[in-house]
Amino acid sequence: MGNQLLIRAYNVGCGDCFYVRIPNGDDGFHILIDCGRKGKADLLRPAVTHLEREMLPDAGGGRKRLDLIVATHRHEDHIKGFDPEWFENIAVQHVWLSAAMNPKHPQARKVNELHAFARTAMRQLVESGQALSPQVELLADLYGVSNQAADDFLMRTIPERNGIEPQFVHAGQSSRGLGLDLGDAVIHVLAPERDIDHYYLGEEVDQSLQGMRGIAAGLQHRSAASTGKPDDLPGNISASDFRLLQSRMLSNGLAFAEKDSSIQNNVGVVLLIEWRKRRLLFVGDAEWHGEFKKGKDNGSWNVMWEKQHDKLLKEPIDFLKVGHHGSVTSTPVPDSVSARSQRKDGGPSVNQILDVLLPLPKAGQKATAQAIVSTEREAYAPIPAGRLLVELARRVSSVRNYGQALAAKPIDPETLWQSAKAKRDKFFETYEKDFLHDMQPWRTDLEQALDGKGFVDVEIEASEQ
Amino acid sequence: MATKRADKAPARPAKPAKGTDVSRSRERPARDAVPKRKESSAISPSKRRSLYAAAQYLSADVEREFGLQLPFNVFIQDPLVAREHPELGEDEQVWVQWEPGLADGPTSARFAVVDFNADTGNLAPAAQWNDELGSFVHGKTALNQTNAASLQFHQVNVWVLLQRALAFFESGNGLGRRIPWAFEGNRLIVVPHAGYGQNAYYDRVSKSLQFYYFGEEPDTVYTCLSSDIVSHEFGHAVLDGIRPYFNETASVQTAAFHEFIGDLTAILMSLQNGAFRKWLARKTGGDMSKAEQLSSIAEQFGRAAEGKPYLRSARNEESMSKVASSQSEHRVSQVLTGAMFDILMALSKHYAKARERTALQAFWDVAQRMQRMAIQPLDLLPPAEVTFRDYALAVVRAEELANPLDPHGYRKMLIKAFRGRGILSKRDEDELAEPRYLYWRPKLLVFHDIDQLSGSRAAAYRFLDDNRDELLIPAMQDIVVADLYDASKLTREGNRLPRQIVLEYIWREHVPLKGRQFGQFNGQSATLLCGGTLVFDETGTLLSWMRKPGTVGRTLRHGKHLGTKLDKAWAAEVQEGQQRRDDLLRSAAAELAAGRVGVVAGSEKGLLGTRLPPVTAESDRDVVTFRLSPHLSLSGDDDDDDEGERRWEISS
């Protein structure tokens, strides 16, 4: 154990549950970065149980010690598994949450206002019991009750149980400044920037929310003077035509909820762990949106690149936790593949990021970096994105040809996607078939199919330099 | 914006403007003659009703005297524009036909205003119709420019703009017929304050025109007050009504044609406004190429939205080759809008010079002419999958029919404008230049009397079926009579054109989608819409025939060979059909690759607007139908969007 850092990606479907053990000459420093899943929680409990039983050191009194929990952001595929019951036996030393989750953070006021608005709108929608189209269902899940419970657990229960305060972290902070001594390791927080409203909300969203509320208030005031009441029916069209009309008008509740869900991804915690000259990047669900622009609702990748392209992100990394379960929204397309986005103001284009952090190996050489995609193709048909995986595989050594590997077992790949949704939307033919015989980075869903272990390990050796 | 206006000094006396119905009278009403309201109410309701039945035979000023046309003061040009150019006059008097069924809403024969706000969930009280006053009121107050900030005034404003636009299309200088909507029912629902957003759209599913608002008090921008935006969206509704199958497509050009009609409607409606034309004439001396004003569609909207002074300006340099690879219907539409603007400019130059008219008179003539030249050809268009070339050929043909001797060489001017943009090819130009007769008809096997075949769809169908071979309709394809109607169009100086009897027919061919480029639709089939539009006059003379061929060739009937004369025609038809099928496959793949195809996301209480893809795809028993969606934001150009396939995922 002494010379290796372990990264263990538990197989939790479309979600993240990453255990990191940093050797420190003692019994190690144990970190859990996220514990969640999009969909049923059934894979999460075994992961937590395994973590507790097999990986964590004793804390005395029959309990186990977990040094640090990091919950990157408040979406269910990252926090659903933070269940008080499952963590009963685990003594948690530190909890890091995004500064955006701090209700008192002055520079997150507007983002939190948007989130509250979205949450109210979506809860009303769900409570009304109306039919929702599938995409709206997925959106509604993000505001569900279980998310709130996990929120409470992280913000209140864990701290109370363990006599600690949650730490709301932001870019510029590191483990040392936050009171952690990891020996020769440092954990840098790369995101979110402290001024959350400034970087991630965008003037347009802000103005829209303010404008909408202001005008609505004004209109209510004007109508209040007359007989307008909710539940009125118009006198000149039929009731059924009116209902149909309502279903075909734009819902700002949904629009803002969608915006909020993207912003929540972008105000999540991004960590860079440095250990003996190795650099390990955990990006949560950070997104990239074209290029960075002041006043825009920037993606987290854009802001990080803007701030750190000549500092902490100047050099290649040794490990990438692939963002958002392999979605194209969470890994910038490299310049070398398709130069789509170019900065018009001459600043560093976000498309350069991947070529800097995970450069293509030179001729005759092999890639040395590693990556894991914690994923499952179920909730979102296009996730993980085959083309993206193939591109990443060119830049890392933790790869496999799953077509061959499955055939060797033998496992018929078509049997792996058999849910009603998978059959209806032709998951295999549309999203998997073409990439199966190319190299892909290790992905938890297919590794699980191959060995059933329940997790994927990456071992990092100290650098010899 | 609206609030500020209410604070201004009392309105200037309204200047009379040209009425909505231009077909009847070229006389101008006397300068200050505004029929007093009490004169029109002097006529009893029953007399008014009986005069109404004879309205088509009365001149405009007689109608106005007897209250069969009613004056309304509305905002015409965008309020921002009006603010910057006060001489334009904020309010203009528009004459709207009285109808016996006018009611609260406003509600009329073809429109029902429903002031529902999706954000607040409230229905604002409706403007009330007062037949004695001949105007809409709110409580005890008449609605006019002094209470222009009120929601009820907005309701009336948007209703008047729409009534005027519908009359424009239905008049003799337009299509010369009552035009239907694309949906079941006859009233288009109009929502003036639908909620917050930089949006306005026409939605066939809910039979509605929805107008949103944005900005911040007191500078709220209400899209329902922008005549350009209202006209643009209304143009979509009209085109959908007269050519409902255009909605069923994955072709960018057909989608662009829809956008073109929207923009064209906005331009033409602007030209209808007297004060605006006067102002424009003064500014330009009759030369429209200085007319930035006119082509600045939705100027206010553009300014507030993204700092762009105008949207899709008609004065552009686009051509078919420049937009060949574009998947943005907004951009592609500019080629055709540009061509029509070129024609507008050429006409205005000619009128001002050659006819020795004053600038103002020249503009009035141009306005009339453009209405006929641009709108009347729409009836000639094929029933589905229209291309810009189809429209250009229709414009040229319509001009030929209306103006056969063409003393001023308009036909050449039109062809030149279309050539300049690459819409017509050199080959088209040469073919059009070949000497030929004005009329031609295919040799039909079975004679059908024009009065009988135009009497019902069933009769029209028999005509088509009896003559399938000659009409190049495959023998074993079932066909649908898509539409059958009569039109009475006018030409110069109010002369009548021969009555047009239009028969549209379609059939469907299944086109298998095979290959990865069709994504999840791989293995399903798409539909190639085929068919044609036959236009006859009342003697049965064929005026126009535009076709969309399929790939199925000529088949024998009962094994008998029907003679070789038609072989060549059939072969050409099938060749074009195969080209169309290839284009369809290419379009569908391109739209899928560009991430423009998806499904509609929403709930009973509303749609997720950002997830409304430009093209929707519905699968039914392995047959995919592509449809154009209501387009939402007027502020963006799709080319700038580099999100591609990412759009239809929801983050979590």
PDB file of N, CA, C and O in Angstrom, chain A residues 285-343:
ATOM      1  N   ASP A 285     -19.482  17.010 -12.415  1.00  0.00           N
ATOM      2  CA  ASP A 285     -20.276  17.126 -13.634  1.00  0.00           C
ATOM      3  C   ASP A 285     -20.029  18.465 -14.324  1.00  0.00           C
ATOM      4  O   ASP A 285     -20.906  18.981 -15.026  1.00  0.00           O
ATOM      5  N   ALA A 286     -18.838  19.015 -14.134  1.00  0.00           N
ATOM      6  CA  ALA A 286     -18.531  20.328 -14.714  1.00  0.00           C
ATOM      7  C   ALA A 286     -18.815  20.329 -16.205  1.00  0.00           C
ATOM      8  O   ALA A 286     -18.490  19.370 -16.906  1.00  0.00           O
ATOM      9  N   GLU A 287     -19.400  21.389 -16.688  1.00  0.00           N
ATOM     10  CA  GLU A 287     -19.749  21.475 -18.107  1.00  0.00           C
ATOM     11  C   GLU A 287     -18.862  22.497 -18.804  1.00  0.00           C
ATOM     12  O   GLU A 287     -18.191  23.298 -18.161  1.00  0.00           O
ATOM     13  N   TRP A 288     -18.896  22.476 -20.110  1.00  0.00           N
ATOM     14  CA  TRP A 288     -18.279  23.531 -20.895  1.00  0.00           C
ATOM     15  C   TRP A 288     -19.322  24.031 -21.890  1.00  0.00           C
ATOM     16  O   TRP A 288     -20.102  23.260 -22.444  1.00  0.00           O
ATOM     17  N   HIS A 289     -19.379  25.326 -22.070  1.00  0.00           N
ATOM     18  CA  HIS A 289     -20.376  25.940 -22.950  1.00  0.00           C
ATOM     19  C   HIS A 289     -19.672  26.847 -23.926  1.00  0.00           C
ATOM     20  O   HIS A 289     -19.529  28.040 -23.692  1.00  0.00           O
ATOM     21  N   GLY A 290     -19.250  26.340 -25.072  1.00  0.00           N
ATOM     22  CA  GLY A 290     -18.550  27.227 -25.995  1.00  0.00           C
ATOM     23  C   GLY A 290     -17.349  27.822 -25.301  1.00  0.00           C
ATOM     24  O   GLY A 290     -16.592  27.137 -24.641  1.00  0.00           O
ATOM     25  N   GLU A 291     -17.200  29.122 -25.375  1.00  0.00           N
ATOM     26  CA  GLU A 291     -16.046  29.789 -24.781  1.00  0.00           C
ATOM     27  C   GLU A 291     -16.432  30.616 -23.567  1.00  0.00           C
ATOM     28  O   GLU A 291     -17.588  30.983 -23.400  1.00  0.00           O
ATOM     29  N   PHE A 292     -15.439  30.923 -22.759  1.00  0.00           N
ATOM     30  CA  PHE A 292     -15.654  31.764 -21.596  1.00  0.00           C
ATOM     31  C   PHE A 292     -16.006  33.175 -22.033  1.00  0.00           C
ATOM     32  O   PHE A 292     -15.464  33.705 -22.987  1.00  0.00           O
ATOM     33  N   LYS A 293     -16.948  33.767 -21.336  1.00  0.00           N
ATOM     34  CA  LYS A 293     -17.263  35.168 -21.610  1.00  0.00           C
ATOM     35  C   LYS A 293     -17.793  35.783 -20.333  1.00  0.00           C
ATOM     36  O   LYS A 293     -18.656  35.220 -19.669  1.00  0.00           O
ATOM     37  N   LYS A 294     -17.322  36.935 -20.028  1.00  0.00           N
ATOM     38  CA  LYS A 294     -17.791  37.615 -18.820  1.00  0.00           C
ATOM     39  C   LYS A 294     -19.272  37.915 -18.967  1.00  0.00           C
ATOM     40  O   LYS A 294     -19.707  38.385 -20.015  1.00  0.00           O
ATOM     41  N   GLY A 295     -20.006  37.691 -17.901  1.00  0.00           N
ATOM     42  CA  GLY A 295     -21.430  38.002 -17.946  1.00  0.00           C
ATOM     43  C   GLY A 295     -22.268  36.883 -18.519  1.00  0.00           C
ATOM     44  O   GLY A 295     -23.492  36.947 -18.533  1.00  0.00           O
ATOM     45  N   LYS A 296     -21.615  35.838 -18.983  1.00  0.00           N
ATOM     46  CA  LYS A 296     -22.343  34.693 -19.540  1.00  0.00           C
ATOM     47  C   LYS A 296     -22.504  33.649 -18.436  1.00  0.00           C
ATOM     48  O   LYS A 296     -21.794  33.684 -17.436  1.00  0.00           O
ATOM     49  N   ASP A 297     -23.411  32.722 -18.639  1.00  0.00           N
ATOM     50  CA  ASP A 297     -23.514  31.603 -17.687  1.00  0.00           C
ATOM     51  C   ASP A 297     -22.454  30.579 -18.042  1.00  0.00           C
ATOM     52  O   ASP A 297     -22.704  29.596 -18.707  1.00  0.00           O
ATOM     53  N   ASN A 298     -21.227  30.837 -17.605  1.00  0.00           N
ATOM     54  CA  ASN A 298     -20.100  30.031 -18.040  1.00  0.00           C
ATOM     55  C   ASN A 298     -20.112  28.632 -17.464  1.00  0.00           C
ATOM     56  O   ASN A 298     -20.547  28.405 -16.344  1.00  0.00           O
ATOM     57  N   GLY A 299     -19.581  27.713 -18.264  1.00  0.00           N
ATOM     58  CA  GLY A 299     -19.390  26.360 -17.764  1.00  0.00           C
ATOM     59  C   GLY A 299     -18.178  26.347 -16.845  1.00  0.00           C
ATOM     60  O   GLY A 299     -17.270  27.182 -16.941  1.00  0.00           O
ATOM     61  N   SER A 300     -18.162  25.370 -15.946  1.00  0.00           N
ATOM     62  CA  SER A 300     -17.079  25.300 -14.971  1.00  0.00           C
ATOM     63  C   SER A 300     -15.726  25.064 -15.638  1.00  0.00           C
ATOM     64  O   SER A 300     -14.709  25.647 -15.234  1.00  0.00           O
ATOM     65  N   TRP A 301     -15.707  24.232 -16.659  1.00  0.00           N
ATOM     66  CA  TRP A 301     -14.448  24.014 -17.399  1.00  0.00           C
ATOM     67  C   TRP A 301     -13.930  25.347 -17.939  1.00  0.00           C
ATOM     68  O   TRP A 301     -12.737  25.623 -17.918  1.00  0.00           O
ATOM     69  N   ASN A 302     -14.842  26.160 -18.453  1.00  0.00           N
ATOM     70  CA  ASN A 302     -14.452  27.436 -19.043  1.00  0.00           C
ATOM     71  C   ASN A 302     -13.809  28.333 -17.996  1.00  0.00           C
ATOM     72  O   ASN A 302     -12.792  28.972 -18.240  1.00  0.00           O
ATOM     73  N   VAL A 303     -14.435  28.380 -16.826  1.00  0.00           N
ATOM     74  CA  VAL A 303     -13.905  29.260 -15.781  1.00  0.00           C
ATOM     75  C   VAL A 303     -12.563  28.740 -15.272  1.00  0.00           C
ATOM     76  O   VAL A 303     -11.612  29.515 -15.101  1.00  0.00           O
ATOM     77  N   MET A 304     -12.498  27.426 -15.068  1.00  0.00           N
ATOM     78  CA  MET A 304     -11.232  26.849 -14.577  1.00  0.00           C
ATOM     79  C   MET A 304     -10.099  27.120 -15.551  1.00  0.00           C
ATOM     80  O   MET A 304      -8.982  27.456 -15.150  1.00  0.00           O
ATOM     81  N   TRP A 305     -10.390  26.933 -16.815  1.00  0.00           N
ATOM     82  CA  TRP A 305      -9.351  27.135 -17.832  1.00  0.00           C
ATOM     83  C   TRP A 305      -8.910  28.586 -17.864  1.00  0.00           C
ATOM     84  O   TRP A 305      -7.730  28.911 -17.982  1.00  0.00           O
ATOM     85  N   GLU A 306      -9.903  29.460 -17.760  1.00  0.00           N
ATOM     86  CA  GLU A 306      -9.621  30.891 -17.755  1.00  0.00           C
ATOM     87  C   GLU A 306      -8.671  31.245 -16.615  1.00  0.00           C
ATOM     88  O   GLU A 306      -7.718  31.996 -16.784  1.00  0.00           O
ATOM     89  N   LYS A 307      -8.930  30.664 -15.451  1.00  0.00           N
ATOM     90  CA  LYS A 307      -8.190  31.031 -14.253  1.00  0.00           C
ATOM     91  C   LYS A 307      -6.871  30.285 -14.089  1.00  0.00           C
ATOM     92  O   LYS A 307      -5.923  30.810 -13.513  1.00  0.00           O
ATOM     93  N   GLN A 308      -6.849  29.051 -14.556  1.00  0.00           N
ATOM     94  CA  GLN A 308      -5.731  28.186 -14.194  1.00  0.00           C
ATOM     95  C   GLN A 308      -4.903  27.675 -15.363  1.00  0.00           C
ATOM     96  O   GLN A 308      -4.033  26.826 -15.166  1.00  0.00           O
ATOM     97  N   HIS A 309      -5.168  28.168 -16.583  1.00  0.00           N
ATOM     98  CA  HIS A 309      -4.477  27.596 -17.739  1.00  0.00           C
ATOM     99  C   HIS A 309      -2.973  27.809 -17.657  1.00  0.00           C
ATOM    100  O   HIS A 309      -2.194  27.086 -18.247  1.00  0.00           O
ATOM    101  N   ASP A 310      -2.598  28.855 -16.903  1.00  0.00           N
ATOM    102  CA  ASP A 310      -1.159  29.085 -16.774  1.00  0.00           C
ATOM    103  C   ASP A 310      -0.658  28.752 -15.372  1.00  0.00           C
ATOM    104  O   ASP A 310       0.469  29.064 -15.021  1.00  0.00           O
ATOM    105  N   LYS A 311      -1.493  28.120 -14.598  1.00  0.00           N
ATOM    106  CA  LYS A 311      -1.085  27.740 -13.243  1.00  0.00           C
ATOM    107  C   LYS A 311      -1.325  26.250 -13.002  1.00  0.00           C
ATOM    108  O   LYS A 311      -0.588  25.399 -13.500  1.00  0.00           O
ATOM    109  N   LEU A 312      -2.344  25.925 -12.271  1.00  0.00           N
ATOM    110  CA  LEU A 312      -2.539  24.520 -11.882  1.00  0.00           C
ATOM    111  C   LEU A 312      -2.924  23.607 -13.034  1.00  0.00           C
ATOM    112  O   LEU A 312      -2.790  22.393 -12.949  1.00  0.00           O
ATOM    113  N   LEU A 313      -3.415  24.191 -14.134  1.00  0.00           N
ATOM    114  CA  LEU A 313      -3.811  23.327 -15.259  1.00  0.00           C
ATOM    115  C   LEU A 313      -2.810  23.434 -16.409  1.00  0.00           C
ATOM    116  O   LEU A 313      -3.116  23.094 -17.544  1.00  0.00           O
ATOM    117  N   LYS A 314      -1.617  23.876 -16.094  1.00  0.00           N
ATOM    118  CA  LYS A 314      -0.638  24.079 -17.157  1.00  0.00           C
ATOM    119  C   LYS A 314      -0.022  22.762 -17.634  1.00  0.00           C
ATOM    120  O   LYS A 314       0.414  22.641 -18.771  1.00  0.00           O
ATOM    121  N   GLU A 315       0.022  21.791 -16.745  1.00  0.00           N
ATOM    122  CA  GLU A 315       0.730  20.541 -17.038  1.00  0.00           C
ATOM    123  C   GLU A 315      -0.250  19.400 -17.222  1.00  0.00           C
ATOM    124  O   GLU A 315      -1.370  19.447 -16.715  1.00  0.00           O
ATOM    125  N   PRO A 316       0.209  18.313 -17.889  1.00  0.00           N
ATOM    126  CA  PRO A 316      -0.676  17.152 -18.044  1.00  0.00           C
ATOM    127  C   PRO A 316      -1.039  16.546 -16.691  1.00  0.00           C
ATOM    128  O   PRO A 316      -0.368  16.752 -15.684  1.00  0.00           O
ATOM    129  N   ILE A 317      -2.141  15.793 -16.693  1.00  0.00           N
ATOM    130  CA  ILE A 317      -2.568  15.104 -15.475  1.00  0.00           C
ATOM    131  C   ILE A 317      -2.337  13.612 -15.620  1.00  0.00           C
ATOM    132  O   ILE A 317      -2.101  13.109 -16.729  1.00  0.00           O
ATOM    133  N   ASP A 318      -2.405  12.927 -14.499  1.00  0.00           N
ATOM    134  CA  ASP A 318      -2.175  11.479 -14.504  1.00  0.00           C
ATOM    135  C   ASP A 318      -3.474  10.697 -14.385  1.00  0.00           C
ATOM    136  O   ASP A 318      -3.499   9.490 -14.613  1.00  0.00           O
ATOM    137  N   PHE A 319      -4.517  11.360 -13.982  1.00  0.00           N
ATOM    138  CA  PHE A 319      -5.805  10.670 -13.870  1.00  0.00           C
ATOM    139  C   PHE A 319      -6.923  11.667 -14.079  1.00  0.00           C
ATOM    140  O   PHE A 319      -6.876  12.792 -13.559  1.00  0.00           O
ATOM    141  N   LEU A 320      -7.954  11.233 -14.837  1.00  0.00           N
ATOM    142  CA  LEU A 320      -9.151  12.038 -15.026  1.00  0.00           C
ATOM    143  C   LEU A 320     -10.376  11.232 -14.639  1.00  0.00           C
ATOM    144  O   LEU A 320     -10.587  10.123 -15.133  1.00  0.00           O
ATOM    145  N   LYS A 321     -11.144  11.810 -13.709  1.00  0.00           N
ATOM    146  CA  LYS A 321     -12.458  11.221 -13.480  1.00  0.00           C
ATOM    147  C   LYS A 321     -13.347  11.880 -14.521  1.00  0.00           C
ATOM    148  O   LYS A 321     -13.636  13.075 -14.439  1.00  0.00           O
ATOM    149  N   VAL A 322     -13.749  11.117 -15.525  1.00  0.00           N
ATOM    150  CA  VAL A 322     -14.461  11.692 -16.664  1.00  0.00           C
ATOM    151  C   VAL A 322     -15.791  12.297 -16.209  1.00  0.00           C
ATOM    152  O   VAL A 322     -16.539  11.671 -15.457  1.00  0.00           O
ATOM    153  N   GLY A 323     -16.037  13.507 -16.679  1.00  0.00           N
ATOM    154  CA  GLY A 323     -17.193  14.263 -16.206  1.00  0.00           C
ATOM    155  C   GLY A 323     -18.537  13.710 -16.657  1.00  0.00           C
ATOM    156  O   GLY A 323     -18.660  13.176 -17.758  1.00  0.00           O
ATOM    157  N   HIS A 324     -19.522  13.882 -15.810  1.00  0.00           N
ATOM    158  CA  HIS A 324     -20.913  13.578 -16.102  1.00  0.00           C
ATOM    159  C   HIS A 324     -21.076  12.247 -16.826  1.00  0.00           C
ATOM    160  O   HIS A 324     -21.747  12.165 -17.860  1.00  0.00           O
ATOM    161  N   HIS A 325     -20.410  11.240 -16.304  1.00  0.00           N
ATOM    162  CA  HIS A 325     -20.670   9.874 -16.778  1.00  0.00           C
ATOM    163  C   HIS A 325     -20.447   9.714 -18.277  1.00  0.00           C
ATOM    164  O   HIS A 325     -21.057   8.862 -18.920  1.00  0.00           O
ATOM    165  N   GLY A 326     -19.550  10.532 -18.841  1.00  0.00           N
ATOM    166  CA  GLY A 326     -19.219  10.381 -20.255  1.00  0.00           C
ATOM    167  C   GLY A 326     -20.082  11.198 -21.194  1.00  0.00           C
ATOM    168  O   GLY A 326     -20.196  10.871 -22.372  1.00  0.00           O
ATOM    169  N   SER A 327     -20.674  12.259 -20.686  1.00  0.00           N
ATOM    170  CA  SER A 327     -21.481  13.108 -21.561  1.00  0.00           C
ATOM    171  C   SER A 327     -20.599  14.081 -22.333  1.00  0.00           C
ATOM    172  O   SER A 327     -19.575  14.540 -21.814  1.00  0.00           O
ATOM    173  N   VAL A 328     -21.039  14.428 -23.549  1.00  0.00           N
ATOM    174  CA  VAL A 328     -20.256  15.389 -24.336  1.00  0.00           C
ATOM    175  C   VAL A 328     -20.284  16.777 -23.709  1.00  0.00           C
ATOM    176  O   VAL A 328     -19.461  17.620 -24.032  1.00  0.00           O
ATOM    177  N   THR A 329     -21.220  17.025 -22.808  1.00  0.00           N
ATOM    178  CA  THR A 329     -21.278  18.347 -22.189  1.00  0.00           C
ATOM    179  C   THR A 329     -20.172  18.553 -21.179  1.00  0.00           C
ATOM    180  O   THR A 329     -19.905  19.688 -20.784  1.00  0.00           O
ATOM    181  N   SER A 330     -19.551  17.462 -20.731  1.00  0.00           N
ATOM    182  CA  SER A 330     -18.622  17.578 -19.618  1.00  0.00           C
ATOM    183  C   SER A 330     -17.174  17.267 -19.927  1.00  0.00           C
ATOM    184  O   SER A 330     -16.372  17.121 -19.013  1.00  0.00           O
ATOM    185  N   THR A 331     -16.864  17.128 -21.189  1.00  0.00           N
ATOM    186  CA  THR A 331     -15.447  17.056 -21.568  1.00  0.00           C
ATOM    187  C   THR A 331     -15.291  17.881 -22.842  1.00  0.00           C
ATOM    188  O   THR A 331     -15.917  17.571 -23.843  1.00  0.00           O
ATOM    189  N   PRO A 332     -14.474  18.917 -22.795  1.00  0.00           N
ATOM    190  CA  PRO A 332     -14.366  19.775 -23.982  1.00  0.00           C
ATOM    191  C   PRO A 332     -13.751  19.028 -25.155  1.00  0.00           C
ATOM    192  O   PRO A 332     -12.816  18.252 -24.980  1.00  0.00           O
ATOM    193  N   VAL A 333     -14.305  19.260 -26.323  1.00  0.00           N
ATOM    194  CA  VAL A 333     -13.774  18.622 -27.525  1.00  0.00           C
ATOM    195  C   VAL A 333     -12.411  19.209 -27.840  1.00  0.00           C
ATOM    196  O   VAL A 333     -12.273  20.419 -27.886  1.00  0.00           O
ATOM    197  N   PRO A 334     -11.431  18.381 -28.019  1.00  0.00           N
ATOM    198  CA  PRO A 334     -10.103  18.937 -28.239  1.00  0.00           C
ATOM    199  C   PRO A 334      -9.969  19.586 -29.608  1.00  0.00           C
ATOM    200  O   PRO A 334     -10.594  19.155 -30.569  1.00  0.00           O
ATOM    201  N   ASP A 335      -9.135  20.604 -29.643  1.00  0.00           N
ATOM    202  CA  ASP A 335      -8.809  21.308 -30.883  1.00  0.00           C
ATOM    203  C   ASP A 335      -8.400  20.344 -31.981  1.00  0.00           C
ATOM    204  O   ASP A 335      -8.758  20.504 -33.136  1.00  0.00           O
ATOM    205  N   SER A 336      -7.613  19.351 -31.583  1.00  0.00           N
ATOM    206  CA  SER A 336      -7.048  18.459 -32.595  1.00  0.00           C
ATOM    207  C   SER A 336      -8.122  17.620 -33.282  1.00  0.00           C
ATOM    208  O   SER A 336      -7.899  17.061 -34.339  1.00  0.00           O
ATOM    209  N   VAL A 337      -9.285  17.545 -32.667  1.00  0.00           N
ATOM    210  CA  VAL A 337     -10.354  16.738 -33.272  1.00  0.00           C
ATOM    211  C   VAL A 337     -11.264  17.601 -34.117  1.00  0.00           C
ATOM    212  O   VAL A 337     -11.536  17.337 -35.263  1.00  0.00           O
ATOM    213  N   SER A 338     -11.746  18.657 -33.532  1.00  0.00           N
ATOM    214  CA  SER A 338     -12.586  19.551 -34.325  1.00  0.00           C
ATOM    215  C   SER A 338     -12.540  20.924 -33.711  1.00  0.00           C
ATOM    216  O   SER A 338     -13.043  21.160 -32.626  1.00  0.00           O
ATOM    217  N   ALA A 339     -11.935  21.849 -34.401  1.00  0.00           N
ATOM    218  CA  ALA A 339     -11.793  23.198 -33.857  1.00  0.00           C
ATOM    219  C   ALA A 339     -13.086  23.966 -34.049  1.00  0.00           C
ATOM    220  O   ALA A 339     -13.207  24.818 -34.891  1.00  0.00           O
ATOM    221  N   ARG A 340     -14.051  23.655 -33.247  1.00  0.00           N
ATOM    222  CA  ARG A 340     -15.341  24.330 -33.425  1.00  0.00           C
ATOM    223  C   ARG A 340     -15.366  25.669 -32.719  1.00  0.00           C
ATOM    224  O   ARG A 340     -15.693  26.676 -33.283  1.00  0.00           O
ATOM    225  N   SER A 341     -15.011  25.598 -31.441  1.00  0.00           N
ATOM    226  CA  SER A 341     -15.102  26.825 -30.662  1.00  0.00           C
ATOM    227  C   SER A 341     -13.780  27.553 -30.646  1.00  0.00           C
ATOM    228  O   SER A 341     -12.773  26.963 -30.308  1.00  0.00           O
ATOM    229  N   GLN A 342     -13.762  28.761 -31.017  1.00  0.00           N
ATOM    230  CA  GLN A 342     -12.545  29.536 -30.932  1.00  0.00           C
ATOM    231  C   GLN A 342     -12.866  30.843 -30.243  1.00  0.00           C
ATOM    232  O   GLN A 342     -13.857  31.481 -30.553  1.00  0.00           O
ATOM    233  N   ARG A 343     -12.025  31.241 -29.335  1.00  0.00           N
ATOM    234  CA  ARG A 343     -12.245  32.487 -28.633  1.00  0.00           C
ATOM    235  C   ARG A 343     -12.131  33.640 -29.610  1.00  0.00           C
ATOM    236  O   ARG A 343     -11.174  33.728 -30.354  1.00  0.00           O
TER     237      ARG A 343
END
